[in-house]
C-alpha atoms as a PDB file:
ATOM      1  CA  UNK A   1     -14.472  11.360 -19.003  1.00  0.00           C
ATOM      2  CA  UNK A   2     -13.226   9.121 -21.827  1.00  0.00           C
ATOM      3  CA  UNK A   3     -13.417   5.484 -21.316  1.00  0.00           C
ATOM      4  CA  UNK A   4     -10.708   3.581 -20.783  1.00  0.00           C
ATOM      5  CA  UNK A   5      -9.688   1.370 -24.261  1.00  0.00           C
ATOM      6  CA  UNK A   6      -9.921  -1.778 -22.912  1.00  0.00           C
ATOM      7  CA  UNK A   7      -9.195  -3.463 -26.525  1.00  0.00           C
ATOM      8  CA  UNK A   8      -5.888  -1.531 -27.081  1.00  0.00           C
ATOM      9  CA  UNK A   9      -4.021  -4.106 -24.263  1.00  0.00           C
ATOM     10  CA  UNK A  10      -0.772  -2.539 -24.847  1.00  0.00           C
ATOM     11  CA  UNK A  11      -1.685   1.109 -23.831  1.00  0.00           C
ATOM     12  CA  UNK A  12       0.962   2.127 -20.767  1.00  0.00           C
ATOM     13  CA  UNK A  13      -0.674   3.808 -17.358  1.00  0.00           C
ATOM     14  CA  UNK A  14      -0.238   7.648 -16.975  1.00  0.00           C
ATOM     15  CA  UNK A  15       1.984   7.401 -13.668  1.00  0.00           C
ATOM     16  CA  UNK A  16       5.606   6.687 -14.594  1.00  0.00           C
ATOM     17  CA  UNK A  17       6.115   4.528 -10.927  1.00  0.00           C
ATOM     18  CA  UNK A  18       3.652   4.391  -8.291  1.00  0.00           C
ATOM     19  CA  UNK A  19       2.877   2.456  -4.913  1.00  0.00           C
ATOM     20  CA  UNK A  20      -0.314   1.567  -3.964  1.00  0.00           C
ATOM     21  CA  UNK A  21      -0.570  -0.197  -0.809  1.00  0.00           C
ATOM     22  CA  UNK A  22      -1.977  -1.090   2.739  1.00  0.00           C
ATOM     23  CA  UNK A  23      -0.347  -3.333   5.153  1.00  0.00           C
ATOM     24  CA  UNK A  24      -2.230  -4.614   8.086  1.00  0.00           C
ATOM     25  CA  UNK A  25      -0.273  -5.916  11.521  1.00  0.00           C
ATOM     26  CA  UNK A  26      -2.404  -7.886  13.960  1.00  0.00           C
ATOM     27  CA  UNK A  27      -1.798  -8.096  17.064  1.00  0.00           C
ATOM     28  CA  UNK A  28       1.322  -9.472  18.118  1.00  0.00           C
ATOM     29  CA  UNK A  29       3.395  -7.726  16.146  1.00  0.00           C
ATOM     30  CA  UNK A  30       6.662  -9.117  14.672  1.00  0.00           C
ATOM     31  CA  UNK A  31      10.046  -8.152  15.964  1.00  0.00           C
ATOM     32  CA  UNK A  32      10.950  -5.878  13.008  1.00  0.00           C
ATOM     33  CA  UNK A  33      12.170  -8.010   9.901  1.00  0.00           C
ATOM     34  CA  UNK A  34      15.878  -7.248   8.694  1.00  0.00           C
ATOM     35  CA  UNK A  35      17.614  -8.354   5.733  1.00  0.00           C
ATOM     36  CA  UNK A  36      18.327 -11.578   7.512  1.00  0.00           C
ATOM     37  CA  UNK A  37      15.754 -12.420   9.607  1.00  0.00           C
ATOM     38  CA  UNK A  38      13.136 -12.021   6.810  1.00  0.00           C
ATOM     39  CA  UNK A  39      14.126 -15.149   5.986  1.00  0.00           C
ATOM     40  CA  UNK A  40      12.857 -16.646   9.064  1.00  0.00           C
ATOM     41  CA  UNK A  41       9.134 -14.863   7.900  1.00  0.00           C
ATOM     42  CA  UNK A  42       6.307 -16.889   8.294  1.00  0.00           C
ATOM     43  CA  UNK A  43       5.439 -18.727   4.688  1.00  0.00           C
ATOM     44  CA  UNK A  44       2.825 -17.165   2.993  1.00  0.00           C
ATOM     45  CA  UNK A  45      -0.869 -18.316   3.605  1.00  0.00           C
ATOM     46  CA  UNK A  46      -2.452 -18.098  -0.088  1.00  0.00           C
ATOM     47  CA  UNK A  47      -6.181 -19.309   1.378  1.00  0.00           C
ATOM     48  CA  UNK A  48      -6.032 -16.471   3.783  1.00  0.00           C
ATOM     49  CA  UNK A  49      -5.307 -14.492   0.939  1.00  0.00           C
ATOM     50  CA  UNK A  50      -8.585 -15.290  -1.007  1.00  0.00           C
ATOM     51  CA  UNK A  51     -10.628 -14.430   2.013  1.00  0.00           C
ATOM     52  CA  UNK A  52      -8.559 -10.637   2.243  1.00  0.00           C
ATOM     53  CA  UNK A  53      -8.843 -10.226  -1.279  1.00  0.00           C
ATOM     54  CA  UNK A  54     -12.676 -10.718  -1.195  1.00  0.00           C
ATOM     55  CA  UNK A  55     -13.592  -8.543   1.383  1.00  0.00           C
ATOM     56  CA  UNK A  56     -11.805  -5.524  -0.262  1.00  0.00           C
ATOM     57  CA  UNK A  57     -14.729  -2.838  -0.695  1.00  0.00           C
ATOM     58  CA  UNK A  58     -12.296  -2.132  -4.097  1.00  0.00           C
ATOM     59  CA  UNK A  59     -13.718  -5.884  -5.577  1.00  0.00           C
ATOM     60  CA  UNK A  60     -16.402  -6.704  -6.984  1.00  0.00           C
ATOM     61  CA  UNK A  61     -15.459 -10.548  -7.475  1.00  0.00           C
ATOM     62  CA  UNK A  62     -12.205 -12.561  -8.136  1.00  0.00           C
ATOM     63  CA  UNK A  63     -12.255 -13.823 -11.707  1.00  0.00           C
ATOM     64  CA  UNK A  64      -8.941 -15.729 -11.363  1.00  0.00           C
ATOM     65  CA  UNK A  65      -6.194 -16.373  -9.586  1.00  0.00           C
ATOM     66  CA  UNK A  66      -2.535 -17.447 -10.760  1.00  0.00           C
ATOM     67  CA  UNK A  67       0.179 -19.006  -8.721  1.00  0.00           C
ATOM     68  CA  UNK A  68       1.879 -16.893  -5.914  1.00  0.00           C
ATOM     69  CA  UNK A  69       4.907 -14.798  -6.834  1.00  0.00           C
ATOM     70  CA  UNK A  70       7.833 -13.490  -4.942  1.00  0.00           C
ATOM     71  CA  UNK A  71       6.833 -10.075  -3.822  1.00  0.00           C
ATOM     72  CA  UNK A  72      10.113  -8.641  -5.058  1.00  0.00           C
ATOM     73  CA  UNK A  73       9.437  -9.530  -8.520  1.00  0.00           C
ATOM     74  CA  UNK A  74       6.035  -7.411  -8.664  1.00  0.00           C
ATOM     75  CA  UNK A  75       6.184  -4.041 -10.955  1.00  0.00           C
ATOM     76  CA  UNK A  76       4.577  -1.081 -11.105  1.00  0.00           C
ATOM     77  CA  UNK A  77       1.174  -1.187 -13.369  1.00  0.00           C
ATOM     78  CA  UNK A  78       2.450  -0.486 -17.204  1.00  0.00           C
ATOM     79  CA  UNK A  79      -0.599  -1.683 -19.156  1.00  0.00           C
ATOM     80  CA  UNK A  80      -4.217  -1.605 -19.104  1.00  0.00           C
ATOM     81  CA  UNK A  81      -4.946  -5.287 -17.476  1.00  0.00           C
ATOM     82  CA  UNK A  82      -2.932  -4.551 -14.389  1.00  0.00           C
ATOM     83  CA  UNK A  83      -5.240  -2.152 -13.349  1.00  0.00           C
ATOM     84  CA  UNK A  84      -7.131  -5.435 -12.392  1.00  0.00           C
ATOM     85  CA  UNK A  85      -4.914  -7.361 -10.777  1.00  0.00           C
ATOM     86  CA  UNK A  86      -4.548  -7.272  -6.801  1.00  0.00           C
ATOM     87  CA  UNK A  87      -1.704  -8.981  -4.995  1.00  0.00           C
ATOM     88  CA  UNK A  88      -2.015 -10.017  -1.166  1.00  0.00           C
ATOM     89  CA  UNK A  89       0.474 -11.504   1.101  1.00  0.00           C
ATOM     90  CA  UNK A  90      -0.263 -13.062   4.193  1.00  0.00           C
ATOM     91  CA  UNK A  91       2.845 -13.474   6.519  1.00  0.00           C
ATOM     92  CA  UNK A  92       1.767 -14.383  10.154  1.00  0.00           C
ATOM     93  CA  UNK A  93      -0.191 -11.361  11.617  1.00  0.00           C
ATOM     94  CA  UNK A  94       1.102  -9.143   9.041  1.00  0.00           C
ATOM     95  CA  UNK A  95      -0.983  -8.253   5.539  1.00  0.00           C
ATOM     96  CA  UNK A  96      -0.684  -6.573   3.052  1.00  0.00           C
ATOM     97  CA  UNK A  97      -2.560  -5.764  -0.189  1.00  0.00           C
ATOM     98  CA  UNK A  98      -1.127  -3.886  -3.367  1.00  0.00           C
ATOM     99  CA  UNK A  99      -4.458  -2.579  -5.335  1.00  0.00           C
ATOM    100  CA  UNK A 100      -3.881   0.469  -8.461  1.00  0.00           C
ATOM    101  CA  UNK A 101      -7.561   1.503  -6.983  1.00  0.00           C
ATOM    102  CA  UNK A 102      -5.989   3.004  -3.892  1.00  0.00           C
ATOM    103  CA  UNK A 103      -4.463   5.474  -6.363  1.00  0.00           C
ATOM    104  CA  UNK A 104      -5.322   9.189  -6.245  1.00  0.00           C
ATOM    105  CA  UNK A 105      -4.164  12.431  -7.606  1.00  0.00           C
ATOM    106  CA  UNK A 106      -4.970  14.224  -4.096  1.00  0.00           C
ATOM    107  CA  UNK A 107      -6.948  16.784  -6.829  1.00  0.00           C
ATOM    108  CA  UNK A 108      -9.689  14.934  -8.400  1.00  0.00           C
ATOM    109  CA  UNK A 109      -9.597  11.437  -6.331  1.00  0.00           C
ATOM    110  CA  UNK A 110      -9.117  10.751  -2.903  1.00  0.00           C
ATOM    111  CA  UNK A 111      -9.183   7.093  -3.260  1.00  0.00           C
ATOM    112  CA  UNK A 112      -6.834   5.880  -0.535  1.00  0.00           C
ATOM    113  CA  UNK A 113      -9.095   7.322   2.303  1.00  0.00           C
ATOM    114  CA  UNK A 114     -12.409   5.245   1.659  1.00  0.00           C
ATOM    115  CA  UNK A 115     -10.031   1.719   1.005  1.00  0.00           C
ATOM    116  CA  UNK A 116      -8.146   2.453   4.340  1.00  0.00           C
ATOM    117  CA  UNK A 117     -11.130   3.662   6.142  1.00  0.00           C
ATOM    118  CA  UNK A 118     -13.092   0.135   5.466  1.00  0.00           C
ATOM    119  CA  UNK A 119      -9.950  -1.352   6.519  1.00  0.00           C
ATOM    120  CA  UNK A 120      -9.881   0.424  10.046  1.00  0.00           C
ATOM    121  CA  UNK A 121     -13.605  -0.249  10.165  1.00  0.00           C
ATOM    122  CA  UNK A 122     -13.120  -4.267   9.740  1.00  0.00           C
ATOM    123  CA  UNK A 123      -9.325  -4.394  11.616  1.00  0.00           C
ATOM    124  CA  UNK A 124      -9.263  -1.549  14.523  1.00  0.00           C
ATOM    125  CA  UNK A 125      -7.195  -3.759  16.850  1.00  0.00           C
ATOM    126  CA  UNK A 126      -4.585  -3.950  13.873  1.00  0.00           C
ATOM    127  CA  UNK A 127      -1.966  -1.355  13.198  1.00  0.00           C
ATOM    128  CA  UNK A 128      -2.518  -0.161   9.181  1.00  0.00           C
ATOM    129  CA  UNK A 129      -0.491   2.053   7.182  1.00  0.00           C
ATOM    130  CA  UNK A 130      -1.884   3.373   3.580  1.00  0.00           C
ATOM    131  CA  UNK A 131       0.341   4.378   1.254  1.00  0.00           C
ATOM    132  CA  UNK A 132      -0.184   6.266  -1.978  1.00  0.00           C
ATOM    133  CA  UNK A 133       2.650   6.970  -4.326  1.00  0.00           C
ATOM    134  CA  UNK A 134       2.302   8.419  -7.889  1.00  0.00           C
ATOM    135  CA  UNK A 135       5.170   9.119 -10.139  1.00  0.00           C
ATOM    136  CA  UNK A 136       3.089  11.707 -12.750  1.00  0.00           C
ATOM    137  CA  UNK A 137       4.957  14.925 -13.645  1.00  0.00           C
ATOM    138  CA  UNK A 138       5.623  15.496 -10.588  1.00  0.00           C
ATOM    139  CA  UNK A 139       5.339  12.602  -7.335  1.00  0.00           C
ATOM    140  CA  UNK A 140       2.098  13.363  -5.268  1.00  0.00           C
ATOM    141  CA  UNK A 141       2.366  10.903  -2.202  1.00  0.00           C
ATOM    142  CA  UNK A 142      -0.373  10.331   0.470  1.00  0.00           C
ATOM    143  CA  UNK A 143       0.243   8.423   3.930  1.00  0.00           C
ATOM    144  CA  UNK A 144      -1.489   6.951   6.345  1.00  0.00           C
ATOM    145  CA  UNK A 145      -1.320   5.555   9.487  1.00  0.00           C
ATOM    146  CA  UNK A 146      -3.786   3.597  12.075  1.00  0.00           C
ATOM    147  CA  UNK A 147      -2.724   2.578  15.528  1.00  0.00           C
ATOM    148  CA  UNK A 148      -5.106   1.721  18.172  1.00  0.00           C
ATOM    149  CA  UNK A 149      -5.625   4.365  21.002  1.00  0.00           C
ATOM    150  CA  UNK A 150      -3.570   7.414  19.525  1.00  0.00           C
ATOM    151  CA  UNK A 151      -5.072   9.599  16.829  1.00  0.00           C
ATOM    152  CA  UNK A 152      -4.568   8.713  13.263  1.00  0.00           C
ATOM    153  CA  UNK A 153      -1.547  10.413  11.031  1.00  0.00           C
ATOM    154  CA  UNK A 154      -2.197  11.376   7.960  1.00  0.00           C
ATOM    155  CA  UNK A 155       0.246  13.660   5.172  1.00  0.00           C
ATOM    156  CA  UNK A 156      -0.412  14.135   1.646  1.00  0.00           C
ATOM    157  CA  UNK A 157       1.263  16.618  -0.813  1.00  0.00           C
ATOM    158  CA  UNK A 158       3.332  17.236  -3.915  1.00  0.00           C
ATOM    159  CA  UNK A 159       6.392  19.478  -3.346  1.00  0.00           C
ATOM    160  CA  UNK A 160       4.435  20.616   0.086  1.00  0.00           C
ATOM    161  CA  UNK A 161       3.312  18.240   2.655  1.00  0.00           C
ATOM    162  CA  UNK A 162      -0.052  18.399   4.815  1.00  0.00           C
ATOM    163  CA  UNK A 163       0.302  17.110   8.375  1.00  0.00           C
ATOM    164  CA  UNK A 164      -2.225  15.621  10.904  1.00  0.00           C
ATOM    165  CA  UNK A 165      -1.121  13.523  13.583  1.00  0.00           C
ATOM    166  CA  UNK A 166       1.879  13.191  15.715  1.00  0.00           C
ATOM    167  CA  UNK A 167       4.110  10.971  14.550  1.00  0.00           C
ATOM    168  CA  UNK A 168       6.464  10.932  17.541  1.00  0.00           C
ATOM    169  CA  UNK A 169       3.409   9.819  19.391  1.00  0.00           C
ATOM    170  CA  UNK A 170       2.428   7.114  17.075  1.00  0.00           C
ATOM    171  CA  UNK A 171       5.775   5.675  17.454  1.00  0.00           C
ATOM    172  CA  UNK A 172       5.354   5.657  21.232  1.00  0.00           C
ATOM    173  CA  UNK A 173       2.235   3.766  21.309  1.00  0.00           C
ATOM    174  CA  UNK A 174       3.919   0.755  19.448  1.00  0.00           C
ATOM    175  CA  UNK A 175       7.146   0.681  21.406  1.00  0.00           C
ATOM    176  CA  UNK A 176       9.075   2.880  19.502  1.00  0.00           C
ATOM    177  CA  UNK A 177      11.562   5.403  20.900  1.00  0.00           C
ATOM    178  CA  UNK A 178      12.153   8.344  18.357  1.00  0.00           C
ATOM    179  CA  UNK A 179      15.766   8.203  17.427  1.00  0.00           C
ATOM    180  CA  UNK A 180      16.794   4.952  19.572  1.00  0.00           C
ATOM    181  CA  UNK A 181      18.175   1.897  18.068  1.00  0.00           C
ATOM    182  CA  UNK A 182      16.150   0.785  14.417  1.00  0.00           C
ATOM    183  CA  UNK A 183      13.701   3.630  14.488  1.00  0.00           C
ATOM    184  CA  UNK A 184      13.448   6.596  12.316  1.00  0.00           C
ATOM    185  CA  UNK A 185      14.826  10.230  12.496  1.00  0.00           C
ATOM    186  CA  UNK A 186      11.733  11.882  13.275  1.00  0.00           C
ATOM    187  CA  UNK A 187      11.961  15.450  12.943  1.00  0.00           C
ATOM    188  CA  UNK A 188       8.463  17.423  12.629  1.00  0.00           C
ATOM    189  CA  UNK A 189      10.883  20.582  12.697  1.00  0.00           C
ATOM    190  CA  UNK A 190      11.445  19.461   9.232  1.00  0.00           C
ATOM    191  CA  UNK A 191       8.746  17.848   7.699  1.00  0.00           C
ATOM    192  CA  UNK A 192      10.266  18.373   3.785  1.00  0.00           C
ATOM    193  CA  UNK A 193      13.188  16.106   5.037  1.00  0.00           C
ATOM    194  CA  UNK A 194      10.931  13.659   7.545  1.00  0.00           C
ATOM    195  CA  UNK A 195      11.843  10.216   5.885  1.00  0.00           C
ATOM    196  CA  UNK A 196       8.544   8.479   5.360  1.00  0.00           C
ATOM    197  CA  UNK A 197       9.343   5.486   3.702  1.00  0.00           C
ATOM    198  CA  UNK A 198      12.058   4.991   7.126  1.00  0.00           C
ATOM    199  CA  UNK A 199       8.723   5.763   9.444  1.00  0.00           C
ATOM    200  CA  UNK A 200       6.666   3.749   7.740  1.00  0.00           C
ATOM    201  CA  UNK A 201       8.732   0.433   7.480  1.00  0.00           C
ATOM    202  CA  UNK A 202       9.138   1.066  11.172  1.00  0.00           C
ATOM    203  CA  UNK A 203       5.882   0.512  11.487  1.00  0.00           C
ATOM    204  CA  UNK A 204       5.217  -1.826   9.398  1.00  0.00           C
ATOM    205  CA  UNK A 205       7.939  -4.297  10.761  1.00  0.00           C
ATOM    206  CA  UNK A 206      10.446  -4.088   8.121  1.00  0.00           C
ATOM    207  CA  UNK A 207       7.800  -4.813   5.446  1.00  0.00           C
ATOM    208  CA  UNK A 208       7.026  -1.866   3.896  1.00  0.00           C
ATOM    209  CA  UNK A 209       9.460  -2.759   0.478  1.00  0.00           C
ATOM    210  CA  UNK A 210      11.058  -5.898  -0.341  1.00  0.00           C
ATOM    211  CA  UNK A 211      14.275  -6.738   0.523  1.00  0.00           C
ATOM    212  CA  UNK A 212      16.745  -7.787  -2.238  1.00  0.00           C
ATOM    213  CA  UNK A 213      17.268 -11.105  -1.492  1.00  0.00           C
ATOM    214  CA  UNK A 214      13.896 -11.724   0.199  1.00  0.00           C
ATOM    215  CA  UNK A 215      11.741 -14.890  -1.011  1.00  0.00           C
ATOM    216  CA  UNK A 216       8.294 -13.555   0.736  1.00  0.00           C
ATOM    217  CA  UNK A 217       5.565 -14.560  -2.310  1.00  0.00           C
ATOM    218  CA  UNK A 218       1.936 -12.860  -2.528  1.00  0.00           C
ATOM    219  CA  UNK A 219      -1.078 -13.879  -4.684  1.00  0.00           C
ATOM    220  CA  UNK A 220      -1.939 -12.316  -7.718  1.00  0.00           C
ATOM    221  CA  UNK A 221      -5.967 -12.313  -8.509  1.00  0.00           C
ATOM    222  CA  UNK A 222      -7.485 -10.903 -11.032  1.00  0.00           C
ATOM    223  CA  UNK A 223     -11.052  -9.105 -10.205  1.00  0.00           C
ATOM    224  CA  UNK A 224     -13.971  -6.844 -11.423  1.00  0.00           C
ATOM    225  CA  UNK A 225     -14.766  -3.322  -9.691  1.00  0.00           C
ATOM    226  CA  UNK A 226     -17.813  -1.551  -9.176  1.00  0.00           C
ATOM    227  CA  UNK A 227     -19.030   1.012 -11.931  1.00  0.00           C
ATOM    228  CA  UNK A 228     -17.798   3.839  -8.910  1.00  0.00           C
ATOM    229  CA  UNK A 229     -14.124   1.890  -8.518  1.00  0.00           C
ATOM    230  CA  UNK A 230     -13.781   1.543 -12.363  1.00  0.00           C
ATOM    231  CA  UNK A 231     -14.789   5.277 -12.576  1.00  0.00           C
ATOM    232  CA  UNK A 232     -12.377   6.403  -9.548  1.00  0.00           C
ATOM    233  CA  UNK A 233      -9.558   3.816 -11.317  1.00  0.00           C
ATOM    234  CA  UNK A 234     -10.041   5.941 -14.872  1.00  0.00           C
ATOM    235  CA  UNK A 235      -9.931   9.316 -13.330  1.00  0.00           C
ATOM    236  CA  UNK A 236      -6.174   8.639 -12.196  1.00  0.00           C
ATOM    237  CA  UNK A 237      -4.584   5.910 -14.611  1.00  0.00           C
ATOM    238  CA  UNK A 238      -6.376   6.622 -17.944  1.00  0.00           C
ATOM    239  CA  UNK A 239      -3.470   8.312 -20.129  1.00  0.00           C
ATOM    240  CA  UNK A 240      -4.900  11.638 -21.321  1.00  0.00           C
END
């Protein structure tokens, strides 16, 4: 494995777009979040932050940490020093933490699993979703999805997707109807066409993306990894 050039500063990331995330909802939930009631959102909590940040088993320690930023203004890592950079935002009961460690190939690296397992481990009352999106030559996407007393879903693929769980069921046990009023078309008679992105903001309360015109901020650190993260982080994003 080559090491990463850490002098070379201007070097671009292998995946063309990729998401990398885990939200956490405590209990009690949110009514879900539309385009206007977002704005009504909780401020964000920046000292809560700190504490989320430094319990991630993907941190070593928090070197610095700059001013929060609108969530909708994040991008997608493009060179070498955003590989270090972890945003949190703190809304309420709702959490969530963008880290490029959480990245996997679903060949190689399984990265997501161990980050969302500690996170299930420290938060089982919450309801967690892991997501893992990588734009390489083709998209290979991973999801998962914690909520207290039903078994876990998981699904990860490329063209072809791998299913465990019942999502129907998952939706039940938060208060969901499948198909009713704000929820997503869940069809496991179709699982190319199953919408994930629609499941998962249900599930997330409307905060899986951004909204346009939201103003929800995060906090941006900047951290160390372990010699096993930094290895794990080079097997996916190094540029070969």
């Amino acid at each position: 494995m080559s090491p990463l050039p850490h002098d070379d500063r201007a070097a671009v990331t292998a995946p063309r777009l990729s998401v990398t995330r885990i939200t956490r909802i405590h209990p009690p939930a949110p009514a879900r979040y539309d385009r206007h009631t977002v704005t009504r959102a909780p401020a964000h909590d920046p000292v809560r932050a700190r504490q989320v940040v430094n319990a991630l088993s993907t941190v070593a320690s928090v070197v610095d940490e700059c001013e929060p930023v609108r969530r909708r203004d994040l991008g997608h890592p493009r060179v070498l020093a955003d590989l270090d950079r972890v945003t949190v935002g703190c809304w309420g009961s709702v959490v969530q933490i963008t880290d490029p460690a959480f990245g996997e190939d679903g060949i190689s690296s399984r990265n997501l699993d161990d980050a969302f397992d500690a996170q299930v481990k420290d938060h089982p009352d919450a309801r967690i979703t892991g997501v893992c999106e990588m734009g390489f030559s083709e998209t290979y996407a991973k999801y998962l999805v914690h909520v207290p007393g039903v078994p876990r879903v998981a699904a990860d693929g490329w063209e072809d997707m791998d299913l465990t769980g019942d999502p129907v069921e998952t939706l039940r046990a938060v208060g969901v109807t499948p198909g009713g009023p704000g929820s997503a078309d869940v069809s496991l008679d179709d699982l190319e066409g199953f919408v994930w992105s629609a499941y998962l903001d249900v599930l997330a309360c409307g905060l899986h993306v951004p909204f346009v015109n939201e103003q929800l901020r995060v906090s941006v650190f900047k951290v160390t990894r372990s010699a096993d993260v930094r290895d794990a982080i080079e097997d996916v994003w190094h540029q070969h």
